[in-house]
């Protein structure tokens, strides 16, 4: 008899370049580097195989340490990190190219990896003259060199995506954006679907505050004998969205992965649609320029 716990089956989404990403991943925003080690360890032990970090989270080293110590084969894990805004840095020309490549090398080295699975432009920063158009060709280069398997974007709005699609050869595989039942991003998701771009939800649990106490969600949860968090994650999965919930509490880390074995019906989905406010919790990418 084996004492190894069963690893939950996580659905997989095939991206537009053929890369496959687990539909549920583990996010580590606001987890200090030292705490990222036990948190990512607990996540991998629970069965997560996709981890979402970013240079600005300052926990790539802890994340990488947990990955190295996990004993799980590298090709079974999907690791995402993101290029930070970096002030008013000029991303154009050969110097801009060097800056992107250096930032990528530094992230990879902190993670202790030879190859990254997914690299994202963290914010579009349209107020800076769409510098993402300078960054993206360097992402394409890193991909062609095999240093990263897939490239994508985060917090891009429809006009940002339109511009990127018009100007570039390689499509982003996904756009990682704020998305939860309060802010379901229907218009953006329709645009993604039309262009073969996957949708990845950040703050998929609405940061766990008011959302998880919504009476309508609690009623759906009670009906299925599940928690509100599990209902919200099930909603993401049934919407075809990739979600990356965060928790540093081992019981919740496991709970958030245990979302198979029940199905939301039309009545449940209507109840969840009814709590949408159309309001963000996080910043609006149109004006977000934090450095
Ligand atoms: P989230 O929606 O995942 O909520 C996390 C919080 O919800 C936890 O801190 C905890 O308080 C609570 N929670 C988690 N599981 C719970 C459970 N089972 N029951 C009750 N409460 C629970 O919020 P998030 O961390 O903002 O987003 C998830 C990930 O998305 C981040 O860690 C990060 O990787 C990514 N992210 C990306 C961006 C971006 O700009 N690309 C921005 C924000 C977050």
Tab-separated table of C-alpha atoms and ligand atoms in Angstrom:
chain	number	residue	atom	x	y	z
A	1	UNK	CA	0.000	0.000	0.000
A	2	UNK	CA	1.303	3.412	-0.910
A	3	UNK	CA	1.171	6.322	1.544
A	4	UNK	CA	1.372	8.902	-1.260
A	5	UNK	CA	-1.868	10.912	-1.337
A	6	UNK	CA	-3.792	10.878	-4.592
A	7	UNK	CA	-3.022	13.933	-6.727
A	8	UNK	CA	-6.235	15.646	-7.859
A	9	UNK	CA	-6.890	15.636	-11.585
A	10	UNK	CA	-6.621	19.189	-12.872
A	11	UNK	CA	-8.093	19.971	-16.305
A	12	UNK	CA	-5.627	21.237	-18.895
A	13	UNK	CA	-6.085	24.048	-21.432
A	14	UNK	CA	-4.242	23.878	-24.763
A	15	UNK	CA	-2.970	27.323	-25.741
A	16	UNK	CA	-2.783	28.712	-29.288
A	17	UNK	CA	0.848	27.583	-29.705
A	18	UNK	CA	0.109	24.029	-28.540
A	19	UNK	CA	1.482	24.567	-25.023
A	20	UNK	CA	-0.664	22.996	-22.316
A	21	UNK	CA	-1.382	24.808	-19.046
A	22	UNK	CA	-3.156	23.379	-15.992
A	23	UNK	CA	-6.480	25.179	-15.605
A	24	UNK	CA	-5.846	25.729	-11.903
A	25	UNK	CA	-2.546	27.156	-10.737
A	26	UNK	CA	-1.104	28.625	-7.573
A	27	UNK	CA	-0.488	32.392	-7.270
A	28	UNK	CA	2.092	33.851	-4.890
A	29	UNK	CA	1.492	37.611	-4.941
A	30	UNK	CA	2.163	39.235	-1.531
A	31	UNK	CA	3.857	36.111	-0.211
A	32	UNK	CA	7.283	37.125	1.164
A	33	UNK	CA	10.219	35.205	-0.309
A	34	UNK	CA	10.825	33.089	2.809
A	35	UNK	CA	7.129	32.197	3.128
A	36	UNK	CA	6.956	31.311	-0.554
A	37	UNK	CA	9.088	28.227	0.177
A	38	UNK	CA	6.574	26.455	2.478
A	39	UNK	CA	3.576	27.826	0.536
A	40	UNK	CA	4.764	26.576	-2.871
A	41	UNK	CA	5.908	23.326	-1.251
A	42	UNK	CA	2.411	22.820	0.207
A	43	UNK	CA	0.844	23.659	-3.156
A	44	UNK	CA	2.982	21.162	-5.064
A	45	UNK	CA	2.340	18.512	-2.403
A	46	UNK	CA	-1.393	19.177	-2.729
A	47	UNK	CA	-1.155	18.584	-6.478
A	48	UNK	CA	-0.758	22.029	-8.085
A	49	UNK	CA	1.526	21.837	-11.087
A	50	UNK	CA	1.354	25.478	-12.206
A	51	UNK	CA	2.879	28.361	-10.221
A	52	UNK	CA	2.381	32.059	-11.000
A	53	UNK	CA	4.991	34.542	-9.771
A	54	UNK	CA	6.441	37.850	-11.050
A	55	UNK	CA	9.696	39.781	-10.718
A	56	UNK	CA	7.884	42.442	-8.672
A	57	UNK	CA	6.606	39.862	-6.137
A	58	UNK	CA	10.230	39.440	-5.002
A	59	UNK	CA	9.651	35.758	-4.322
A	60	UNK	CA	11.050	34.105	-7.437
A	61	UNK	CA	13.956	32.735	-5.364
A	62	UNK	CA	11.690	31.161	-2.724
A	63	UNK	CA	9.392	29.839	-5.429
A	64	UNK	CA	12.373	28.330	-7.254
A	65	UNK	CA	13.714	26.772	-4.063
A	66	UNK	CA	10.386	25.041	-3.384
A	67	UNK	CA	10.287	23.794	-6.986
A	68	UNK	CA	13.843	22.444	-6.751
A	69	UNK	CA	13.124	20.703	-3.432
A	70	UNK	CA	9.768	19.287	-4.548
A	71	UNK	CA	11.191	16.263	-6.318
A	72	UNK	CA	8.588	16.734	-9.066
A	73	UNK	CA	10.073	16.447	-12.560
A	74	UNK	CA	10.626	19.830	-14.187
A	75	UNK	CA	8.525	18.937	-17.234
A	76	UNK	CA	5.524	18.237	-14.993
A	77	UNK	CA	5.557	21.814	-13.684
A	78	UNK	CA	4.370	24.971	-15.419
A	79	UNK	CA	6.125	28.115	-14.169
A	80	UNK	CA	5.014	31.652	-15.067
A	81	UNK	CA	6.780	34.904	-14.282
A	82	UNK	CA	6.352	38.480	-15.511
A	83	UNK	CA	8.426	41.398	-16.775
A	84	UNK	CA	8.006	44.379	-14.476
A	85	UNK	CA	7.226	47.970	-15.563
A	86	UNK	CA	10.612	49.268	-14.297
A	87	UNK	CA	9.998	52.983	-14.039
A	88	UNK	CA	10.388	55.164	-17.079
A	89	UNK	CA	12.951	52.839	-18.594
A	90	UNK	CA	13.213	53.140	-22.367
A	91	UNK	CA	12.410	49.763	-23.915
A	92	UNK	CA	13.210	50.822	-27.469
A	93	UNK	CA	16.248	50.034	-29.601
A	94	UNK	CA	19.174	47.748	-28.778
A	95	UNK	CA	19.345	49.028	-25.180
A	96	UNK	CA	15.678	48.252	-24.600
A	97	UNK	CA	16.225	44.794	-26.033
A	98	UNK	CA	19.156	44.238	-23.629
A	99	UNK	CA	16.988	45.377	-20.719
A	100	UNK	CA	14.255	42.866	-21.500
A	101	UNK	CA	16.804	40.086	-21.934
A	102	UNK	CA	18.562	41.004	-18.689
A	103	UNK	CA	15.291	41.090	-16.742
A	104	UNK	CA	14.400	37.678	-18.180
A	105	UNK	CA	17.830	36.220	-17.331
A	106	UNK	CA	17.596	37.565	-13.786
A	107	UNK	CA	14.127	36.076	-13.263
A	108	UNK	CA	15.246	32.704	-14.608
A	109	UNK	CA	18.350	32.752	-12.443
A	110	UNK	CA	16.371	33.633	-9.279
A	111	UNK	CA	13.967	30.809	-10.116
A	112	UNK	CA	16.950	28.502	-10.676
A	113	UNK	CA	15.471	27.279	-13.959
A	114	UNK	CA	16.964	26.574	-17.377
A	115	UNK	CA	13.742	27.320	-19.208
A	116	UNK	CA	10.564	29.181	-18.312
A	117	UNK	CA	7.104	27.960	-19.300
A	118	UNK	CA	5.348	31.318	-19.649
A	119	UNK	CA	6.635	34.906	-19.646
A	120	UNK	CA	4.147	37.782	-19.435
A	121	UNK	CA	4.326	41.542	-19.921
A	122	UNK	CA	2.920	42.550	-16.532
A	123	UNK	CA	1.075	45.794	-17.491
A	124	UNK	CA	0.414	47.470	-20.848
A	125	UNK	CA	1.056	51.062	-19.605
A	126	UNK	CA	-0.649	52.746	-22.559
A	127	UNK	CA	0.277	56.155	-21.113
A	128	UNK	CA	3.896	55.420	-22.087
A	129	UNK	CA	3.224	55.224	-25.793
A	130	UNK	CA	2.599	51.484	-25.963
A	131	UNK	CA	6.164	50.447	-25.175
A	132	UNK	CA	4.876	46.872	-25.134
A	133	UNK	CA	5.354	47.030	-28.911
A	134	UNK	CA	9.106	47.313	-28.238
A	135	UNK	CA	9.089	44.573	-25.615
A	136	UNK	CA	7.089	41.969	-27.516
A	137	UNK	CA	9.628	41.268	-30.329
A	138	UNK	CA	12.187	40.449	-27.626
A	139	UNK	CA	9.695	38.025	-26.075
A	140	UNK	CA	9.311	36.456	-29.544
A	141	UNK	CA	13.098	36.147	-29.732
A	142	UNK	CA	13.322	34.432	-26.308
A	143	UNK	CA	10.630	32.030	-27.429
A	144	UNK	CA	12.380	31.274	-30.737
A	145	UNK	CA	15.563	30.553	-28.763
A	146	UNK	CA	13.670	28.065	-26.591
A	147	UNK	CA	14.395	29.998	-23.383
A	148	UNK	CA	10.656	30.275	-22.740
A	149	UNK	CA	7.993	27.928	-24.073
A	150	UNK	CA	5.135	30.410	-24.356
A	151	UNK	CA	4.675	34.187	-24.229
A	152	UNK	CA	1.687	36.235	-23.167
A	153	UNK	CA	0.449	39.425	-21.588
A	154	UNK	CA	-1.281	40.623	-18.452
A	155	UNK	CA	-3.765	43.408	-17.817
A	156	UNK	CA	-4.141	44.136	-21.538
A	157	UNK	CA	-7.386	45.824	-22.626
A	158	UNK	CA	-9.071	45.273	-25.989
A	159	UNK	CA	-7.298	48.275	-27.626
A	160	UNK	CA	-3.904	47.071	-26.341
A	161	UNK	CA	-4.543	43.596	-27.748
A	162	UNK	CA	-5.770	44.996	-31.063
A	163	UNK	CA	-2.559	46.954	-31.436
A	164	UNK	CA	-0.376	44.026	-30.427
A	165	UNK	CA	-2.134	41.647	-32.829
A	166	UNK	CA	-1.841	44.151	-35.657
A	167	UNK	CA	1.871	44.767	-35.127
A	168	UNK	CA	3.244	41.325	-34.275
A	169	UNK	CA	3.905	37.930	-35.760
A	170	UNK	CA	3.303	35.833	-32.635
A	171	UNK	CA	-0.011	36.021	-30.768
A	172	UNK	CA	0.010	36.085	-26.968
A	173	UNK	CA	-1.110	32.677	-25.683
A	174	UNK	CA	-3.121	34.257	-22.905
A	175	UNK	CA	-4.020	37.480	-21.142
A	176	UNK	CA	-3.927	37.364	-17.336
A	177	UNK	CA	-6.502	39.838	-15.995
A	178	UNK	CA	-8.599	40.595	-12.932
A	179	UNK	CA	-11.643	38.326	-13.170
A	180	UNK	CA	-14.109	37.012	-10.574
A	181	UNK	CA	-17.904	36.929	-10.224
A	182	UNK	CA	-18.034	40.652	-9.303
A	183	UNK	CA	-16.032	41.525	-12.429
A	184	UNK	CA	-16.607	38.830	-15.053
A	185	UNK	CA	-14.926	40.652	-17.981
A	186	UNK	CA	-17.425	39.435	-20.568
A	187	UNK	CA	-16.391	41.808	-23.352
A	188	UNK	CA	-12.691	41.052	-22.956
A	189	UNK	CA	-13.362	37.308	-22.801
A	190	UNK	CA	-15.373	37.480	-26.020
A	191	UNK	CA	-12.449	39.270	-27.699
A	192	UNK	CA	-10.042	36.596	-26.415
A	193	UNK	CA	-12.293	33.813	-27.703
A	194	UNK	CA	-12.534	35.430	-31.121
A	195	UNK	CA	-8.726	35.618	-31.375
A	196	UNK	CA	-7.731	32.304	-29.788
A	197	UNK	CA	-6.237	33.924	-26.691
A	198	UNK	CA	-6.869	32.108	-23.400
A	199	UNK	CA	-8.168	34.039	-20.399
A	200	UNK	CA	-6.331	33.684	-17.098
A	201	UNK	CA	-8.002	35.107	-13.976
A	202	UNK	CA	-6.045	36.964	-11.327
A	203	UNK	CA	-7.690	37.520	-7.956
A	204	UNK	CA	-10.022	34.692	-9.014
A	205	UNK	CA	-11.507	34.632	-5.483
A	206	UNK	CA	-11.948	38.407	-5.442
A	207	UNK	CA	-9.098	38.405	-2.899
A	208	UNK	CA	-11.301	36.392	-0.556
A	209	UNK	CA	-13.028	39.337	1.057
A	210	UNK	CA	-16.681	40.282	0.548
A	211	UNK	CA	-17.085	37.958	-2.414
A	212	UNK	CA	-16.783	34.725	-0.439
A	213	UNK	CA	-19.440	35.966	2.015
A	214	UNK	CA	-22.020	36.745	-0.696
A	215	UNK	CA	-25.340	35.124	0.323
A	216	UNK	CA	-26.021	34.004	-3.269
A	217	UNK	CA	-22.672	32.185	-3.393
A	218	UNK	CA	-23.148	30.671	0.053
A	219	UNK	CA	-26.531	29.318	-1.069
A	220	UNK	CA	-24.982	27.643	-4.134
A	221	UNK	CA	-22.191	26.308	-1.914
A	222	UNK	CA	-24.678	24.847	0.588
A	223	UNK	CA	-26.642	23.213	-2.237
A	224	UNK	CA	-23.523	21.336	-3.393
A	225	UNK	CA	-21.999	20.755	0.051
A	226	UNK	CA	-18.983	22.860	-0.979
A	227	UNK	CA	-17.384	26.125	0.144
A	228	UNK	CA	-17.919	29.495	-1.538
A	229	UNK	CA	-14.280	29.423	-2.738
A	230	UNK	CA	-14.849	26.036	-4.397
A	231	UNK	CA	-17.999	27.321	-6.108
A	232	UNK	CA	-16.134	30.350	-7.474
A	233	UNK	CA	-13.271	28.187	-8.747
A	234	UNK	CA	-15.741	25.749	-10.306
A	235	UNK	CA	-17.352	28.768	-12.029
A	236	UNK	CA	-13.962	29.708	-13.511
A	237	UNK	CA	-13.343	26.163	-14.734
A	238	UNK	CA	-16.768	25.870	-16.326
A	239	UNK	CA	-16.182	29.242	-18.033
A	240	UNK	CA	-13.007	27.878	-19.640
A	241	UNK	CA	-10.890	30.336	-17.678
A	242	UNK	CA	-7.478	29.472	-16.188
A	243	UNK	CA	-7.442	30.502	-12.502
A	244	UNK	CA	-4.530	31.027	-10.098
A	245	UNK	CA	-5.915	31.323	-6.552
A	246	UNK	CA	-3.554	32.228	-3.720
A	247	UNK	CA	-3.494	31.009	-0.134
A	248	UNK	CA	-0.719	30.366	2.354
A	249	UNK	CA	-2.934	28.129	4.508
A	250	UNK	CA	-2.382	24.441	3.653
A	251	UNK	CA	-6.038	23.480	4.248
A	252	UNK	CA	-7.238	26.225	1.884
A	253	UNK	CA	-4.516	25.387	-0.637
A	254	UNK	CA	-5.986	21.868	-0.773
A	255	UNK	CA	-9.586	23.086	-0.684
A	256	UNK	CA	-9.003	25.317	-3.709
A	257	UNK	CA	-7.799	22.361	-5.745
A	258	UNK	CA	-10.650	20.072	-4.718
A	259	UNK	CA	-13.185	21.343	-7.237
A	260	UNK	CA	-13.928	18.229	-9.270
A	261	UNK	CA	-16.945	16.007	-8.651
A	262	UNK	CA	-19.659	18.645	-8.853
A	263	UNK	CA	-21.150	20.765	-11.584
A	264	UNK	CA	-22.830	24.168	-11.428
A	265	UNK	CA	-26.179	24.082	-13.223
A	266	UNK	CA	-27.932	26.876	-15.124
A	267	UNK	CA	-29.683	28.058	-11.959
A	268	UNK	CA	-26.360	28.271	-10.073
A	269	UNK	CA	-24.720	30.130	-12.961
A	270	UNK	CA	-27.612	32.617	-13.069
A	271	UNK	CA	-27.312	33.201	-9.314
A	272	UNK	CA	-23.570	33.854	-9.703
A	273	UNK	CA	-24.159	36.164	-12.689
A	274	UNK	CA	-26.565	38.085	-10.463
A	275	UNK	CA	-23.837	39.269	-8.083
A	276	UNK	CA	-21.703	40.943	-10.779
A	277	UNK	CA	-21.091	44.607	-9.974
A	278	UNK	CA	-18.807	45.374	-12.914
A	279	UNK	CA	-16.371	46.953	-10.448
A	280	UNK	CA	-12.717	46.072	-10.170
A	281	UNK	CA	-10.941	45.388	-6.897
A	282	UNK	CA	-7.518	46.085	-8.381
A	283	UNK	CA	-6.247	48.964	-10.518
A	284	UNK	CA	-7.538	49.897	-13.964
A	285	UNK	CA	-4.816	49.126	-16.541
A	286	UNK	CA	-5.705	52.312	-18.449
A	287	UNK	CA	-4.101	54.389	-15.717
A	288	UNK	CA	-1.922	51.976	-13.794
A	289	UNK	CA	1.689	53.094	-13.854
A	290	UNK	CA	3.130	51.925	-10.557
A	291	UNK	CA	6.838	51.337	-10.582
B	1	LIG	P1	-7.254	35.614	-4.734
B	1	LIG	O1	-8.518	36.007	-5.384
B	1	LIG	O2	-6.583	34.365	-5.135
B	1	LIG	O3	-7.532	35.616	-3.171
B	1	LIG	C1	-6.536	35.255	-2.260
B	1	LIG	C2	-7.035	35.463	-0.842
B	1	LIG	O4	-8.293	34.827	-0.672
B	1	LIG	C3	-6.101	34.821	0.179
B	1	LIG	O5	-5.117	35.725	0.563
B	1	LIG	C4	-7.041	34.467	1.316
B	1	LIG	O6	-7.240	35.598	2.130
B	1	LIG	C5	-8.342	34.180	0.605
B	1	LIG	N1	-8.579	32.744	0.354
B	1	LIG	C6	-7.897	31.915	-0.460
B	1	LIG	N2	-8.442	30.687	-0.450
B	1	LIG	C7	-9.488	30.737	0.372
B	1	LIG	C8	-10.445	29.785	0.788
B	1	LIG	N3	-10.434	28.537	0.331
B	1	LIG	N4	-11.400	30.185	1.660
B	1	LIG	C9	-11.456	31.459	2.136
B	1	LIG	N5	-10.567	32.404	1.767
B	1	LIG	C10	-9.596	32.048	0.897
B	1	LIG	O7	-6.292	36.891	-4.858
B	1	LIG	P2	-4.859	37.279	-5.373
B	1	LIG	O8	-3.777	36.707	-4.554
B	1	LIG	O9	-4.937	38.747	-5.527
B	1	LIG	O10	-4.764	36.654	-6.836
B	1	LIG	C11	-4.257	35.374	-7.094
B	1	LIG	C12	-2.967	35.442	-7.887
B	1	LIG	O11	-3.159	36.189	-9.090
B	1	LIG	C13	-1.853	36.211	-7.187
B	1	LIG	O12	-1.269	35.479	-6.138
B	1	LIG	C14	-0.938	36.473	-8.342
B	1	LIG	O13	-0.202	35.310	-8.656
B	1	LIG	C15	-1.929	36.801	-9.447
B	1	LIG	N6	-2.136	38.265	-9.614
B	1	LIG	C16	-1.701	38.851	-10.755
B	1	LIG	C17	-1.868	40.207	-10.956
B	1	LIG	C18	-1.391	40.818	-12.234
B	1	LIG	O14	-1.342	42.051	-12.318
B	1	LIG	N7	-1.052	40.037	-13.222
B	1	LIG	C19	-2.482	40.994	-9.982
B	1	LIG	C20	-2.942	40.381	-8.822
B	1	LIG	C21	-2.769	39.013	-8.653
